[in-house]
Tab-separated table of C-alpha atoms in Angstrom:
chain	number	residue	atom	x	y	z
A	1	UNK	CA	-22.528	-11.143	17.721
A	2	UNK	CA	-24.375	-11.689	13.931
A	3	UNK	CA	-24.390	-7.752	13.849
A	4	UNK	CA	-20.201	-7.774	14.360
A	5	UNK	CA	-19.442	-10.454	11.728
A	6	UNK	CA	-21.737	-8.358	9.612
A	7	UNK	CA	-19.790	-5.794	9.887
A	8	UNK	CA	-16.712	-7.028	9.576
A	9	UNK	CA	-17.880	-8.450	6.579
A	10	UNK	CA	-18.852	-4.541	5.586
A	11	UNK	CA	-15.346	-3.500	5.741
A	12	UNK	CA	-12.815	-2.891	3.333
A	13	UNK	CA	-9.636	-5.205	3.280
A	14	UNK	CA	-6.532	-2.443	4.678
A	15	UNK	CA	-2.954	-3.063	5.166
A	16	UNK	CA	-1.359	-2.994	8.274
A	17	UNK	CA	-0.479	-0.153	9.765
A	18	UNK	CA	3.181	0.813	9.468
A	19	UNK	CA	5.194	-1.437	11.501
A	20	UNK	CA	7.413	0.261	14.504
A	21	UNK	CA	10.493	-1.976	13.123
A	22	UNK	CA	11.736	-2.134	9.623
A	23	UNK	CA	12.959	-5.546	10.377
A	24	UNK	CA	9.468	-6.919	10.803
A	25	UNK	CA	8.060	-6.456	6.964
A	26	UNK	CA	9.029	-9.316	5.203
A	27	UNK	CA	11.594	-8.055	2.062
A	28	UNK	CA	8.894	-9.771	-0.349
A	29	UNK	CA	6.137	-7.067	0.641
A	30	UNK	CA	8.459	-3.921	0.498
A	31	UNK	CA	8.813	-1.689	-2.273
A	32	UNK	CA	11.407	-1.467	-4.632
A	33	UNK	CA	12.419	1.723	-2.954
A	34	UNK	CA	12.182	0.421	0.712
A	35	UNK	CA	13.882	-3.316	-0.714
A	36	UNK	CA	17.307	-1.077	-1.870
A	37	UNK	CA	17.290	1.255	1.278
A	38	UNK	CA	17.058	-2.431	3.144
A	39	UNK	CA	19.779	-3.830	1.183
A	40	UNK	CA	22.186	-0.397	1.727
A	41	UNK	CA	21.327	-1.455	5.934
A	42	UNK	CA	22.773	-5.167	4.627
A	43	UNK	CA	25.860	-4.019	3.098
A	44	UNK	CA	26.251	-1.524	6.069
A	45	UNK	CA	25.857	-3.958	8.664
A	46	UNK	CA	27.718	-6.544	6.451
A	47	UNK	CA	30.867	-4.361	6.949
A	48	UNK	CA	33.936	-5.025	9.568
A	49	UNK	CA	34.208	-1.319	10.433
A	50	UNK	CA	29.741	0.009	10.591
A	51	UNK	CA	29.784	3.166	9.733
A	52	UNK	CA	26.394	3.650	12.818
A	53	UNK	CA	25.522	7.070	11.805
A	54	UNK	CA	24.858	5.515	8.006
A	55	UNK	CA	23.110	3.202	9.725
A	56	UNK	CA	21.057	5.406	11.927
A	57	UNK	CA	20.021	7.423	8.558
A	58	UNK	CA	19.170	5.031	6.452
A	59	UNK	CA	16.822	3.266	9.238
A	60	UNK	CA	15.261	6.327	9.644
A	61	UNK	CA	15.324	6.801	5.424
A	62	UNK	CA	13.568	3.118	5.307
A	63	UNK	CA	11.106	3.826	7.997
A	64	UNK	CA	9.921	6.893	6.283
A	65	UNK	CA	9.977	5.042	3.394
A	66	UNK	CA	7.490	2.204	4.685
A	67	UNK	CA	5.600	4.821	5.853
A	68	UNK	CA	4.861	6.868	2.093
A	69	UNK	CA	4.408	2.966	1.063
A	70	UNK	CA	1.637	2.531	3.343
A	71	UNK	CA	-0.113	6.008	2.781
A	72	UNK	CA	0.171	4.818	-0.764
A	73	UNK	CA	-1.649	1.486	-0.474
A	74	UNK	CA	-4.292	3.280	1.112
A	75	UNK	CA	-5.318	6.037	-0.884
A	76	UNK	CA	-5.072	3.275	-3.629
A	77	UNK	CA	-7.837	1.391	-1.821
A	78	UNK	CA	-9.505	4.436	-1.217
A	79	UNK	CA	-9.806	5.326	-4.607
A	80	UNK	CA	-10.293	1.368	-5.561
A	81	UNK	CA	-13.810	1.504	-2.912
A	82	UNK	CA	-14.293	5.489	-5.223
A	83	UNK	CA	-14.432	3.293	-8.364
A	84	UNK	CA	-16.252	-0.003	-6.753
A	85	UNK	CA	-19.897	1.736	-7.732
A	86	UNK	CA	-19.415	3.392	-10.861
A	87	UNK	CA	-18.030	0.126	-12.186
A	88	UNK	CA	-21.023	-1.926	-11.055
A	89	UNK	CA	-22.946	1.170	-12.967
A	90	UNK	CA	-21.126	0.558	-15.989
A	91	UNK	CA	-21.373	-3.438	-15.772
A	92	UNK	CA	-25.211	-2.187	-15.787
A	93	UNK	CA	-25.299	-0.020	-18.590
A	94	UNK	CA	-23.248	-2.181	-20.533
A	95	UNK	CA	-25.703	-5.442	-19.917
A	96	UNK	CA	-29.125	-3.143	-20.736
A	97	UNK	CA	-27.202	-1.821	-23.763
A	98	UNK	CA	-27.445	1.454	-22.851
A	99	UNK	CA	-24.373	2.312	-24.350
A	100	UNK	CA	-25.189	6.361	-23.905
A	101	UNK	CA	-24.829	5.991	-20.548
A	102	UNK	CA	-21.980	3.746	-20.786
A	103	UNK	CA	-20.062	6.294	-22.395
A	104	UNK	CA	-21.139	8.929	-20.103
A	105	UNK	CA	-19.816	6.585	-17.286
């Protein structure tokens, strides 16, 4: 059981997968882009007379949209755990004074 909290330890913070609902990310976490597809749904459903094909299209707009969002966050952590070593390298270089290899970092 030491050996699985060690690894958990190991692992790199991700997001959550892409929820199956749009209604279950909070607005706060969505992108600008998913927060005004979210807020045509609002003004759609707001309406006396839906117009449920609108509807239909823009959930399917927002979901697509959640899920470029979340393909974004993780090739941003992917290349944040890219840069992880050569910034300890250049921490290095930078503390021995070795500014050569600092600017070749």
């Amino acid at each position: 059981s030491s050996s699985v909290s060690r690894g958990a330890a190991e692992e790199p913070l991700r997001p959550p997968p892409a929820p199956s609902s749009p209604s279950t990310v909070p607005l706060e976490t969505m992108s600008e882009a998913a927060r005004a597809i979210q807020g045509q749904i609002d003004v759609e459903k707001g309406k006396a007379k839906k117009d449920f094909g609108r509807l239909k299209q823009l959930k399917a707009d927002l979901e697509a949209q959640l899920a470029k969002d979340a393909a974004d966050s993780q090739e941003d952590l992917a290349w944040e755990e890219r840069c992880r070593p050569l910034r300890a390298e250049l921490a290095a270089a930078e503390a021995r004074e070795d500014y050569g290899e600092a600017e070749r970092l």
